[in-house]
């Protein structure tokens, strides 16, 4: 305990002396990493950022489409290096802020006059408030693609101050959200600007609550044990822009979320019949397909949900394994009756077909089904949810379907690289080596 405290103080002092010596980052890393943990009770994915003076570790929920990094500044924000972003300053200009804020209380982080106001939102509950844009020291782990190399820091990293009420609905111990959205003040853009690397990042969500996944910022390689570079052999599809923001914060801006163009859905290579009008993004922002880490399971508009579920039941039935409705848990297999493959239970494949017939995102048993233990035995249950008849977005590809898949977002070329299940490549998202080594 005492030795780890001493270590913490020494590393803090080292980082601070490093970063205070210049406004530039302490060194030019090739890429950065964050570890991702799955919270057992909320199924949210959390990560740890290191910020402030003295440096503090802050737990935040990872939000793929979120606007920016926001943290609660009402409580426990203590830092001698906090700098509010003043209206009209260079710091404010990328934010396209809508108001210049006044705060009728003693000054503190999150409460300063003449600061540009933005709207942090909790994308789990759909609540937004006003918040102060600010800067503070941020420290991150750099990587050579294979393991952690060192800790690097930026002296003035842009983020937003939110309030304690915004934390409702988030995993226990969490103090904010890390928005990886495509906007100009999203984490990917800010980190790329601070460390001068490509506006590119990749997420790899863990499937287990006991092992960490990883986010890479910057270029590959992304090497998982046993020495597999998962940044190679990605399939690419264009990222689409929804012209209307879907965040709960009022905004006239286009959405910071990541949409892709699903053209059809196949089950065991057979296309299911769909109302294709639902698959395109309308000018009012409705329709289309987005990727989300805050939805635990994929949510489908009712007619799509019914067609996919029926096709899956039919194909499973043809292969001799009944997929039947069970009380409370929905459609399930008795797991003792299902064979296994490298990529999970041996069940019909689901393909999200993209820009052409031969470009598809394949969902295998590990991602289509959820294991559930019951007194009567173990079940494998349907990992898709009915989103009702008029949802904002027709298909929201949720976290269960992203687990153990690498997704690389290239903001400069506006394309997504996806791997499908890494299990078939004999690795998982939990195989990154977070141990620090210069080798
Ligand atoms: C902001 O300005 C108002 C009025 O000018 C003043 O009452 C208030 O104390 C100031 N707040 C801060 C945080 O300085
Ligand atoms: C198809 O979806 C659109 C919404 O995008 C809806 O207006 C239309 O009525 C649907 N068509 C059918 C045949 O259900
Ligand atoms: C599944 O197969 C059984 C018998 O092989 C048949 O009676 C049943 O109608 C089938 N169900 C579906 C949904 O195809």
Short mmCIF file of C-alpha atoms and ligand atoms in Angstrom, two decimals:
data_model
loop_
_atom_site.label_atom_id
_atom_site.label_comp_id
_atom_site.label_asym_id
_atom_site.label_seq_id
_atom_site.Cartn_x
_atom_site.Cartn_y
_atom_site.Cartn_z
CA UNK A 1 0.00 0.00 0.00
CA UNK A 2 2.65 2.48 1.11
CA UNK A 3 4.94 1.51 -1.73
CA UNK A 4 2.21 1.88 -4.33
CA UNK A 5 1.40 5.32 -2.91
CA UNK A 6 5.05 6.32 -3.20
CA UNK A 7 5.12 4.96 -6.72
CA UNK A 8 1.98 6.94 -7.55
CA UNK A 9 3.51 10.16 -6.18
CA UNK A 10 6.77 9.65 -8.04
CA UNK A 11 5.03 8.92 -11.32
CA UNK A 12 2.78 11.92 -10.80
CA UNK A 13 5.74 14.21 -10.21
CA UNK A 14 7.53 12.82 -13.25
CA UNK A 15 4.52 13.33 -15.45
CA UNK A 16 3.93 16.83 -14.15
CA UNK A 17 7.50 17.99 -14.54
CA UNK A 18 7.41 16.55 -18.02
CA UNK A 19 4.25 18.28 -19.07
CA UNK A 20 4.79 21.60 -17.38
CA UNK A 21 8.09 22.10 -19.17
CA UNK A 22 6.24 22.71 -22.44
CA UNK A 23 2.77 23.07 -23.86
CA UNK A 24 3.45 20.22 -26.26
CA UNK A 25 2.82 16.61 -25.29
CA UNK A 26 5.61 15.05 -23.29
CA UNK A 27 6.62 12.93 -26.29
CA UNK A 28 5.28 11.91 -29.68
CA UNK A 29 3.75 8.47 -29.27
CA UNK A 30 2.74 6.45 -32.31
CA UNK A 31 -0.50 5.34 -30.71
CA UNK A 32 -2.28 5.38 -27.36
CA UNK A 33 -4.33 2.76 -25.52
CA UNK A 34 -7.13 2.64 -22.97
CA UNK A 35 -8.32 -0.55 -21.31
CA UNK A 36 -12.03 -1.40 -21.36
CA UNK A 37 -13.91 -3.21 -18.60
CA UNK A 38 -17.45 -4.57 -18.77
CA UNK A 39 -19.62 -3.68 -15.76
CA UNK A 40 -21.54 -6.76 -14.61
CA UNK A 41 -24.68 -5.03 -13.37
CA UNK A 42 -25.29 -2.40 -16.09
CA UNK A 43 -23.44 -4.14 -18.98
CA UNK A 44 -21.83 -0.75 -19.67
CA UNK A 45 -18.19 -0.58 -20.80
CA UNK A 46 -15.96 1.60 -18.66
CA UNK A 47 -12.45 2.92 -19.00
CA UNK A 48 -10.07 4.87 -16.78
CA UNK A 49 -8.68 8.27 -17.69
CA UNK A 50 -5.97 10.12 -15.76
CA UNK A 51 -6.49 13.83 -15.43
CA UNK A 52 -5.82 16.90 -13.20
CA UNK A 53 -3.08 18.09 -10.81
CA UNK A 54 -2.40 16.08 -8.76
CA UNK A 55 -3.19 13.39 -11.28
CA UNK A 56 -6.39 11.48 -10.45
CA UNK A 57 -7.78 8.31 -12.01
CA UNK A 58 -11.35 8.77 -13.19
CA UNK A 59 -13.71 5.97 -14.18
CA UNK A 60 -15.88 6.86 -17.19
CA UNK A 61 -18.36 5.02 -19.41
CA UNK A 62 -17.15 4.54 -22.95
CA UNK A 63 -19.63 5.99 -25.45
CA UNK A 64 -18.73 5.26 -29.06
CA UNK A 65 -21.00 7.94 -30.57
CA UNK A 66 -20.70 10.46 -27.72
CA UNK A 67 -19.86 14.09 -28.42
CA UNK A 68 -16.83 14.49 -26.14
CA UNK A 69 -15.27 13.60 -22.80
CA UNK A 70 -17.35 14.94 -19.92
CA UNK A 71 -16.79 14.46 -16.22
CA UNK A 72 -18.70 15.54 -13.11
CA UNK A 73 -17.13 18.78 -11.87
CA UNK A 74 -19.68 19.36 -9.05
CA UNK A 75 -18.02 16.81 -6.80
CA UNK A 76 -14.43 15.76 -6.19
CA UNK A 77 -12.94 17.95 -8.95
CA UNK A 78 -9.73 19.26 -7.43
CA UNK A 79 -6.99 20.46 -9.68
CA UNK A 80 -4.51 23.31 -9.75
CA UNK A 81 -4.24 23.05 -13.54
CA UNK A 82 -7.95 23.50 -14.44
CA UNK A 83 -8.46 26.23 -17.05
CA UNK A 84 -11.96 27.24 -18.20
CA UNK A 85 -12.34 27.96 -21.92
CA UNK A 86 -13.24 31.64 -22.30
CA UNK A 87 -15.81 32.82 -24.81
CA UNK A 88 -14.24 33.79 -28.11
CA UNK A 89 -10.97 31.96 -27.35
CA UNK A 90 -9.22 29.53 -29.67
CA UNK A 91 -10.20 26.68 -27.31
CA UNK A 92 -13.86 27.47 -27.82
CA UNK A 93 -13.82 27.72 -31.58
CA UNK A 94 -13.98 23.97 -32.41
CA UNK A 95 -16.93 23.58 -30.03
CA UNK A 96 -19.43 25.74 -31.95
CA UNK A 97 -20.86 26.67 -28.58
CA UNK A 98 -24.29 28.16 -28.35
CA UNK A 99 -24.02 30.25 -25.20
CA UNK A 100 -21.56 32.28 -23.16
CA UNK A 101 -22.13 31.17 -19.58
CA UNK A 102 -22.52 33.04 -16.31
CA UNK A 103 -22.48 31.18 -12.98
CA UNK A 104 -24.06 32.71 -9.87
CA UNK A 105 -22.00 30.85 -7.29
CA UNK A 106 -18.43 31.01 -6.03
CA UNK A 107 -15.99 30.17 -8.84
CA UNK A 108 -14.84 26.52 -9.06
CA UNK A 109 -14.26 24.00 -11.88
CA UNK A 110 -17.53 23.97 -13.83
CA UNK A 111 -18.62 27.40 -12.51
CA UNK A 112 -16.83 30.34 -14.11
CA UNK A 113 -18.06 33.42 -15.93
CA UNK A 114 -17.53 34.19 -19.59
CA UNK A 115 -16.98 30.53 -20.54
CA UNK A 116 -18.38 28.79 -23.58
CA UNK A 117 -21.32 26.58 -22.76
CA UNK A 118 -21.91 23.17 -24.35
CA UNK A 119 -24.37 20.36 -23.54
CA UNK A 120 -22.96 17.20 -22.00
CA UNK A 121 -25.45 14.33 -22.23
CA UNK A 122 -25.91 10.95 -20.63
CA UNK A 123 -26.70 8.77 -23.66
CA UNK A 124 -27.88 5.89 -21.46
CA UNK A 125 -30.75 7.87 -19.88
CA UNK A 126 -31.11 10.57 -22.54
CA UNK A 127 -30.58 13.43 -20.07
CA UNK A 128 -28.57 16.53 -21.03
CA UNK A 129 -27.54 19.60 -19.04
CA UNK A 130 -25.45 22.67 -19.72
CA UNK A 131 -21.75 22.43 -19.03
CA UNK A 132 -18.56 24.44 -19.11
CA UNK A 133 -15.88 23.68 -21.69
CA UNK A 134 -12.46 23.50 -20.03
CA UNK A 135 -8.91 22.20 -20.23
CA UNK A 136 -6.75 20.24 -17.84
CA UNK A 137 -3.81 17.84 -17.88
CA UNK A 138 -4.57 14.43 -19.37
CA UNK A 139 -2.18 11.47 -19.13
CA UNK A 140 -2.45 8.41 -21.38
CA UNK A 141 -0.53 5.19 -21.98
CA UNK A 142 1.34 5.03 -25.27
CA UNK A 143 1.87 1.81 -27.21
CA UNK A 144 4.05 0.37 -29.93
CA UNK A 145 1.04 -1.74 -30.91
CA UNK A 146 2.18 -4.68 -28.84
CA UNK A 147 2.35 -3.51 -25.24
CA UNK A 148 2.36 -0.30 -23.22
CA UNK A 149 5.54 1.74 -23.67
CA UNK A 150 5.18 4.78 -21.39
CA UNK A 151 2.85 7.39 -19.98
CA UNK A 152 2.53 10.58 -22.00
CA UNK A 153 0.59 13.70 -21.13
CA UNK A 154 -0.95 16.82 -22.63
CA UNK A 155 -1.04 19.92 -20.51
CA UNK A 156 -4.25 21.42 -21.83
CA UNK A 157 -6.69 18.80 -22.99
CA UNK A 158 -10.21 19.94 -23.90
CA UNK A 159 -13.16 18.35 -22.10
CA UNK A 160 -16.54 19.34 -20.69
CA UNK A 161 -17.65 19.78 -17.10
CA UNK A 162 -20.94 18.03 -16.38
CA UNK A 163 -22.87 17.80 -13.15
CA UNK A 164 -23.55 15.05 -10.63
CA UNK A 165 -27.15 14.52 -11.79
CA UNK A 166 -25.83 13.41 -15.18
CA UNK A 167 -24.26 10.36 -13.50
CA UNK A 168 -27.65 8.78 -12.75
CA UNK A 169 -28.01 5.50 -14.61
CA UNK A 170 -24.27 4.99 -15.07
CA UNK A 171 -22.24 2.15 -13.56
CA UNK A 172 -21.28 2.50 -9.93
CA UNK A 173 -18.10 4.52 -9.31
CA UNK A 174 -18.26 6.21 -12.72
CA UNK A 175 -17.71 10.02 -12.93
CA UNK A 176 -18.46 10.79 -16.58
CA UNK A 177 -18.48 9.52 -20.15
CA UNK A 178 -15.74 9.28 -22.76
CA UNK A 179 -17.34 10.23 -26.09
CA UNK A 180 -15.56 8.75 -29.10
CA UNK A 181 -17.88 10.49 -31.59
CA UNK A 182 -16.76 12.00 -34.86
CA UNK A 183 -17.21 15.67 -33.91
CA UNK A 184 -14.41 18.20 -33.67
CA UNK A 185 -14.29 18.03 -29.87
CA UNK A 186 -14.67 14.23 -29.65
CA UNK A 187 -11.83 12.32 -27.99
CA UNK A 188 -10.45 10.90 -31.28
CA UNK A 189 -10.10 14.36 -32.86
CA UNK A 190 -8.66 15.96 -29.73
CA UNK A 191 -6.11 13.17 -29.14
CA UNK A 192 -5.09 13.16 -32.80
CA UNK A 193 -4.56 16.94 -32.61
CA UNK A 194 -2.69 16.80 -29.28
CA UNK A 195 -0.32 14.01 -30.31
CA UNK A 196 -0.17 14.68 -34.08
CA UNK A 197 -1.30 11.32 -35.31
CA UNK A 198 -4.00 10.17 -37.72
CA UNK A 199 -7.62 10.69 -36.78
CA UNK A 200 -8.18 7.00 -36.41
CA UNK A 201 -9.10 4.74 -33.50
CA UNK A 202 -10.21 1.17 -32.90
CA UNK A 203 -12.32 -0.50 -30.24
CA UNK A 204 -12.24 -4.12 -29.17
CA UNK A 205 -14.86 -4.89 -26.49
CA UNK A 206 -14.27 -7.77 -24.05
CA UNK A 207 -16.90 -10.50 -23.78
CA UNK A 208 -16.16 -11.22 -20.16
CA UNK A 209 -16.45 -9.12 -17.01
CA UNK A 210 -13.16 -10.50 -15.76
CA UNK A 211 -10.86 -9.52 -18.64
CA UNK A 212 -10.07 -6.14 -20.24
CA UNK A 213 -10.65 -5.09 -23.84
CA UNK A 214 -8.81 -2.22 -25.52
CA UNK A 215 -9.21 1.07 -27.40
CA UNK A 216 -6.32 2.07 -29.69
CA UNK A 217 -5.95 5.70 -30.83
CA UNK A 218 -3.74 6.13 -33.90
CA UNK A 219 -2.43 3.69 -36.47
CA UNK A 220 -1.87 -0.05 -36.12
CA UNK A 221 -0.36 -2.54 -35.71
CA UNK A 222 -2.76 -3.73 -33.01
CA UNK A 223 -1.11 -6.89 -31.77
CA UNK A 224 -2.93 -9.37 -29.56
CA UNK A 225 -1.38 -12.39 -27.91
CA UNK A 226 -0.24 -14.79 -29.31
CA UNK A 227 1.36 -12.20 -31.65
CA UNK A 228 -1.61 -11.68 -34.00
CA UNK A 229 -1.90 -8.26 -35.67
CA UNK A 230 -5.65 -7.81 -35.76
CA UNK A 231 -5.38 -4.57 -37.77
CA UNK A 232 -4.68 -6.62 -40.89
CA UNK A 233 -7.47 -8.31 -42.85
CA UNK A 234 -10.18 -5.87 -41.92
CA UNK A 235 -13.12 -5.45 -44.29
CA UNK A 236 -14.05 -1.83 -45.02
CA UNK A 237 -17.33 0.00 -45.45
CA UNK A 238 -18.07 3.75 -45.68
CA UNK A 239 -19.14 5.56 -42.52
CA UNK A 240 -22.30 7.56 -43.17
CA UNK A 241 -23.30 10.85 -41.61
CA UNK A 242 -26.73 11.36 -40.13
CA UNK A 243 -27.57 15.02 -40.91
CA UNK A 244 -29.56 15.35 -37.69
CA UNK A 245 -28.03 14.95 -34.23
CA UNK A 246 -29.57 12.05 -32.32
CA UNK A 247 -28.15 13.08 -28.94
CA UNK A 248 -30.53 14.31 -26.27
CA UNK A 249 -28.76 17.65 -26.17
CA UNK A 250 -30.49 20.15 -28.44
CA UNK A 251 -28.26 20.70 -31.42
CA UNK A 252 -28.50 21.85 -34.99
CA UNK A 253 -25.34 19.94 -35.76
CA UNK A 254 -25.10 16.68 -37.63
CA UNK A 255 -24.85 13.56 -35.51
CA UNK A 256 -21.48 12.59 -34.03
CA UNK A 257 -22.52 8.91 -34.12
CA UNK A 258 -21.26 6.27 -36.53
CA UNK A 259 -23.74 5.03 -39.15
CA UNK A 260 -23.13 2.36 -41.79
CA UNK A 261 -25.13 1.38 -44.86
CA UNK A 262 -26.74 -2.03 -44.24
CA UNK A 263 -28.50 -2.94 -47.51
CA UNK A 264 -29.95 -6.33 -46.58
CA UNK A 265 -29.77 -9.05 -43.94
CA UNK A 266 -29.12 -12.72 -44.66
CA UNK A 267 -29.58 -15.79 -42.49
CA UNK A 268 -27.58 -18.80 -43.67
CA UNK A 269 -26.93 -16.89 -46.94
CA UNK A 270 -30.66 -16.34 -47.62
CA UNK A 271 -31.86 -12.74 -47.75
CA UNK A 272 -34.80 -11.96 -45.48
CA UNK A 273 -37.64 -9.80 -46.73
CA UNK A 274 -37.41 -6.25 -45.37
CA UNK A 275 -38.93 -2.81 -45.94
CA UNK A 276 -35.73 -1.32 -47.40
CA UNK A 277 -37.00 2.21 -46.83
CA UNK A 278 -36.18 1.69 -43.13
CA UNK A 279 -32.54 1.07 -43.97
CA UNK A 280 -31.78 4.53 -45.36
CA UNK A 281 -31.18 7.67 -43.29
CA UNK A 282 -34.01 10.13 -43.94
CA UNK A 283 -33.53 13.91 -44.04
CA UNK A 284 -35.29 14.12 -40.65
CA UNK A 285 -32.61 11.87 -39.13
CA UNK A 286 -34.82 8.77 -38.87
CA UNK A 287 -33.86 5.35 -40.21
CA UNK A 288 -30.51 3.76 -41.00
CA UNK A 289 -28.06 1.67 -38.99
CA UNK A 290 -25.73 2.89 -36.27
CA UNK A 291 -23.19 1.27 -33.97
CA UNK A 292 -23.53 1.83 -30.22
CA UNK A 293 -21.62 0.73 -27.14
CA UNK A 294 -24.33 1.97 -24.75
CA UNK A 295 -26.99 -0.44 -26.04
CA UNK A 296 -26.14 -3.86 -24.56
CA UNK A 297 -27.91 -5.72 -27.40
CA UNK A 298 -28.79 -4.92 -31.01
CA UNK A 299 -32.14 -3.15 -31.26
CA UNK A 300 -34.21 -3.65 -34.42
CA UNK A 301 -37.34 -1.89 -35.67
CA UNK A 302 -40.30 -4.28 -35.14
CA UNK A 303 -40.75 -5.53 -38.72
CA UNK A 304 -36.99 -6.15 -39.05
CA UNK A 305 -36.91 -7.88 -35.65
CA UNK A 306 -39.80 -10.17 -36.59
CA UNK A 307 -38.38 -11.07 -40.00
CA UNK A 308 -34.90 -11.82 -38.61
CA UNK A 309 -36.20 -13.85 -35.67
CA UNK A 310 -38.53 -15.91 -37.89
CA UNK A 311 -35.76 -16.63 -40.41
CA UNK A 312 -33.39 -17.68 -37.62
CA UNK A 313 -35.99 -20.01 -36.05
CA UNK A 314 -36.69 -21.55 -39.44
CA UNK A 315 -33.02 -22.12 -40.31
CA UNK A 316 -32.25 -23.52 -36.86
CA UNK A 317 -35.22 -25.84 -37.18
CA UNK A 318 -33.97 -27.06 -40.58
CA UNK A 319 -30.68 -28.03 -39.02
CA UNK A 320 -32.57 -30.06 -36.42
CA UNK A 321 -32.06 -27.82 -33.37
CA UNK A 322 -35.29 -26.18 -32.17
CA UNK A 323 -35.10 -22.52 -31.11
CA UNK A 324 -38.12 -22.09 -28.87
CA UNK A 325 -39.77 -19.39 -26.80
CA UNK A 326 -39.14 -19.66 -23.05
CA UNK A 327 -40.80 -17.76 -20.23
CA UNK A 328 -39.05 -14.46 -19.36
CA UNK A 329 -35.94 -14.99 -21.50
CA UNK A 330 -37.49 -15.20 -24.98
CA UNK A 331 -36.21 -17.46 -27.77
CA UNK A 332 -33.49 -19.87 -26.65
CA UNK A 333 -31.70 -23.10 -27.44
CA UNK A 334 -30.99 -25.76 -24.87
CA UNK A 335 -27.19 -25.42 -24.97
CA UNK A 336 -26.58 -29.11 -24.51
CA UNK A 337 -28.18 -29.64 -27.96
CA UNK A 338 -26.02 -27.10 -29.83
CA UNK A 339 -22.63 -27.97 -31.27
CA UNK A 340 -19.72 -25.58 -31.06
CA UNK A 341 -17.36 -23.93 -33.52
CA UNK A 342 -14.33 -21.69 -33.07
CA UNK A 343 -16.66 -18.68 -33.38
CA UNK A 344 -19.14 -19.87 -30.77
CA UNK A 345 -22.26 -22.06 -30.82
CA UNK A 346 -22.97 -23.76 -34.15
CA UNK A 347 -26.11 -21.89 -35.21
CA UNK A 348 -27.20 -20.11 -38.42
CA UNK A 349 -24.94 -17.19 -39.46
CA UNK A 350 -26.44 -13.73 -39.73
CA UNK A 351 -24.91 -11.38 -42.32
CA UNK A 352 -25.41 -7.62 -42.44
CA UNK A 353 -24.80 -7.01 -46.14
CA UNK A 354 -23.17 -3.63 -46.84
CA UNK A 355 -22.23 -1.70 -49.99
CA UNK A 356 -22.16 -4.80 -52.20
CA UNK A 357 -23.25 -8.44 -51.95
CA UNK A 358 -19.73 -9.62 -51.16
CA UNK A 359 -19.13 -7.13 -48.34
CA UNK A 360 -20.87 -8.28 -45.20
CA UNK A 361 -20.47 -8.23 -41.43
CA UNK A 362 -20.97 -11.81 -40.29
CA UNK A 363 -22.50 -12.46 -36.87
CA UNK A 364 -21.77 -15.95 -35.58
CA UNK A 365 -23.14 -17.80 -32.54
CA UNK A 366 -20.78 -16.09 -30.06
CA UNK A 367 -22.40 -12.75 -30.97
CA UNK A 368 -25.98 -13.71 -31.83
CA UNK A 369 -26.71 -15.67 -28.65
CA UNK A 370 -26.39 -14.88 -24.95
CA UNK A 371 -25.60 -17.68 -22.47
CA UNK A 372 -28.07 -17.80 -19.56
CA UNK A 373 -27.79 -20.18 -16.63
CA UNK A 374 -31.09 -21.46 -15.26
CA UNK A 375 -32.00 -24.05 -12.65
CA UNK A 376 -33.21 -26.33 -15.47
CA UNK A 377 -29.90 -26.11 -17.31
CA UNK A 378 -27.99 -23.67 -19.48
CA UNK A 379 -29.62 -21.84 -22.33
CA UNK A 380 -28.40 -19.85 -25.31
CA UNK A 381 -30.86 -17.01 -25.87
CA UNK A 382 -31.54 -14.53 -28.65
CA UNK A 383 -29.32 -11.45 -28.37
CA UNK A 384 -31.57 -9.08 -30.35
CA UNK A 385 -34.25 -6.73 -29.03
CA UNK A 386 -37.52 -5.44 -30.54
CA UNK A 387 -37.23 -1.64 -30.80
CA UNK A 388 -40.90 -0.91 -31.57
CA UNK A 389 -42.52 0.36 -34.73
CA UNK A 390 -41.18 3.89 -35.13
CA UNK A 391 -37.70 4.09 -33.61
CA UNK A 392 -35.36 6.95 -34.45
CA UNK A 393 -32.77 4.53 -35.85
CA UNK A 394 -33.97 1.29 -37.49
CA UNK A 395 -30.95 -0.85 -36.55
CA UNK A 396 -28.73 -0.09 -33.55
CA UNK A 397 -25.90 -2.61 -33.52
CA UNK A 398 -25.30 -3.07 -29.78
CA UNK A 399 -22.42 -4.17 -27.61
CA UNK A 400 -23.11 -7.90 -27.44
CA UNK A 401 -22.73 -8.04 -31.21
CA UNK A 402 -19.45 -6.04 -31.04
CA UNK A 403 -17.68 -8.18 -28.44
CA UNK A 404 -14.48 -9.83 -29.63
CA UNK A 405 -14.77 -7.94 -32.93
CA UNK A 406 -12.22 -5.24 -33.87
CA UNK A 407 -13.80 -2.06 -35.25
CA UNK A 408 -11.49 0.60 -36.66
CA UNK A 409 -12.92 4.07 -37.32
CA UNK A 410 -10.95 6.23 -39.75
CA UNK A 411 -12.37 9.74 -39.52
CA UNK A 412 -10.15 11.20 -42.25
CA UNK A 413 -11.32 8.74 -44.91
CA UNK A 414 -14.73 8.20 -43.25
CA UNK A 415 -14.61 4.44 -43.29
CA UNK A 416 -15.08 1.59 -40.87
CA UNK A 417 -12.84 -1.48 -40.83
CA UNK A 418 -14.41 -4.53 -39.15
CA UNK A 419 -13.01 -7.95 -38.43
CA UNK A 420 -16.09 -10.07 -37.58
CA UNK A 421 -15.41 -12.45 -34.69
CA UNK A 422 -11.75 -12.62 -33.66
CA UNK A 423 -12.49 -16.04 -32.18
CA UNK A 424 -12.19 -17.49 -35.67
CA UNK A 425 -8.69 -15.92 -35.79
CA UNK A 426 -7.83 -17.64 -32.53
CA UNK A 427 -7.62 -14.53 -30.38
CA UNK A 428 -10.00 -12.30 -28.43
CA UNK A 429 -10.32 -8.63 -27.47
CA UNK A 430 -8.91 -9.50 -24.04
CA UNK A 431 -5.49 -10.49 -25.34
CA UNK A 432 -3.73 -7.11 -25.43
CA UNK A 433 -0.62 -6.94 -23.24
CA UNK A 434 -1.10 -3.96 -20.90
CA UNK A 435 2.23 -4.58 -19.20
CA UNK A 436 4.73 -1.75 -19.71
CA UNK A 437 7.86 -2.72 -21.59
CA UNK A 438 10.13 -0.89 -23.98
CA UNK A 439 10.95 -4.04 -25.90
C1 LIG B 1 -20.39 36.03 -12.51
O1 LIG B 1 -20.90 37.33 -12.70
C2 LIG B 1 -22.02 37.59 -11.88
C3 LIG B 1 -22.64 38.94 -12.26
O2 LIG B 1 -21.80 39.72 -13.00
C4 LIG B 1 -21.60 37.55 -10.41
O3 LIG B 1 -22.72 37.80 -9.59
C5 LIG B 1 -21.05 36.19 -10.11
O4 LIG B 1 -20.56 36.10 -8.79
C6 LIG B 1 -19.94 35.83 -11.08
N1 LIG B 1 -19.61 34.42 -10.90
C7 LIG B 1 -18.38 33.91 -10.85
C8 LIG B 1 -18.26 32.42 -10.72
O5 LIG B 1 -17.38 34.59 -10.91
C1 LIG B 2 -41.76 1.06 -44.96
O1 LIG B 2 -41.16 1.96 -44.03
C2 LIG B 2 -41.53 3.33 -44.19
C3 LIG B 2 -40.75 4.13 -43.17
O2 LIG B 2 -39.44 4.30 -43.61
C4 LIG B 2 -43.03 3.47 -43.97
O3 LIG B 2 -43.42 4.81 -44.18
C5 LIG B 2 -43.78 2.55 -44.94
O4 LIG B 2 -45.16 2.57 -44.65
C6 LIG B 2 -43.27 1.11 -44.79
N1 LIG B 2 -43.88 0.25 -45.84
C7 LIG B 2 -44.54 -0.84 -45.55
C8 LIG B 2 -45.05 -1.61 -46.72
O5 LIG B 2 -44.71 -1.22 -44.40
C1 LIG B 3 -39.94 -26.95 -37.00
O1 LIG B 3 -39.94 -28.32 -37.36
C2 LIG B 3 -41.07 -29.05 -36.88
C3 LIG B 3 -40.90 -30.53 -37.24
O2 LIG B 3 -39.73 -30.81 -37.95
C4 LIG B 3 -42.31 -28.46 -37.51
O3 LIG B 3 -43.45 -29.13 -37.01
C5 LIG B 3 -42.41 -26.97 -37.15
O4 LIG B 3 -43.52 -26.37 -37.79
C6 LIG B 3 -41.14 -26.24 -37.57
N1 LIG B 3 -41.21 -24.86 -37.12
C7 LIG B 3 -40.85 -23.84 -37.87
C8 LIG B 3 -40.98 -22.48 -37.28
O5 LIG B 3 -40.42 -23.95 -39.01
#
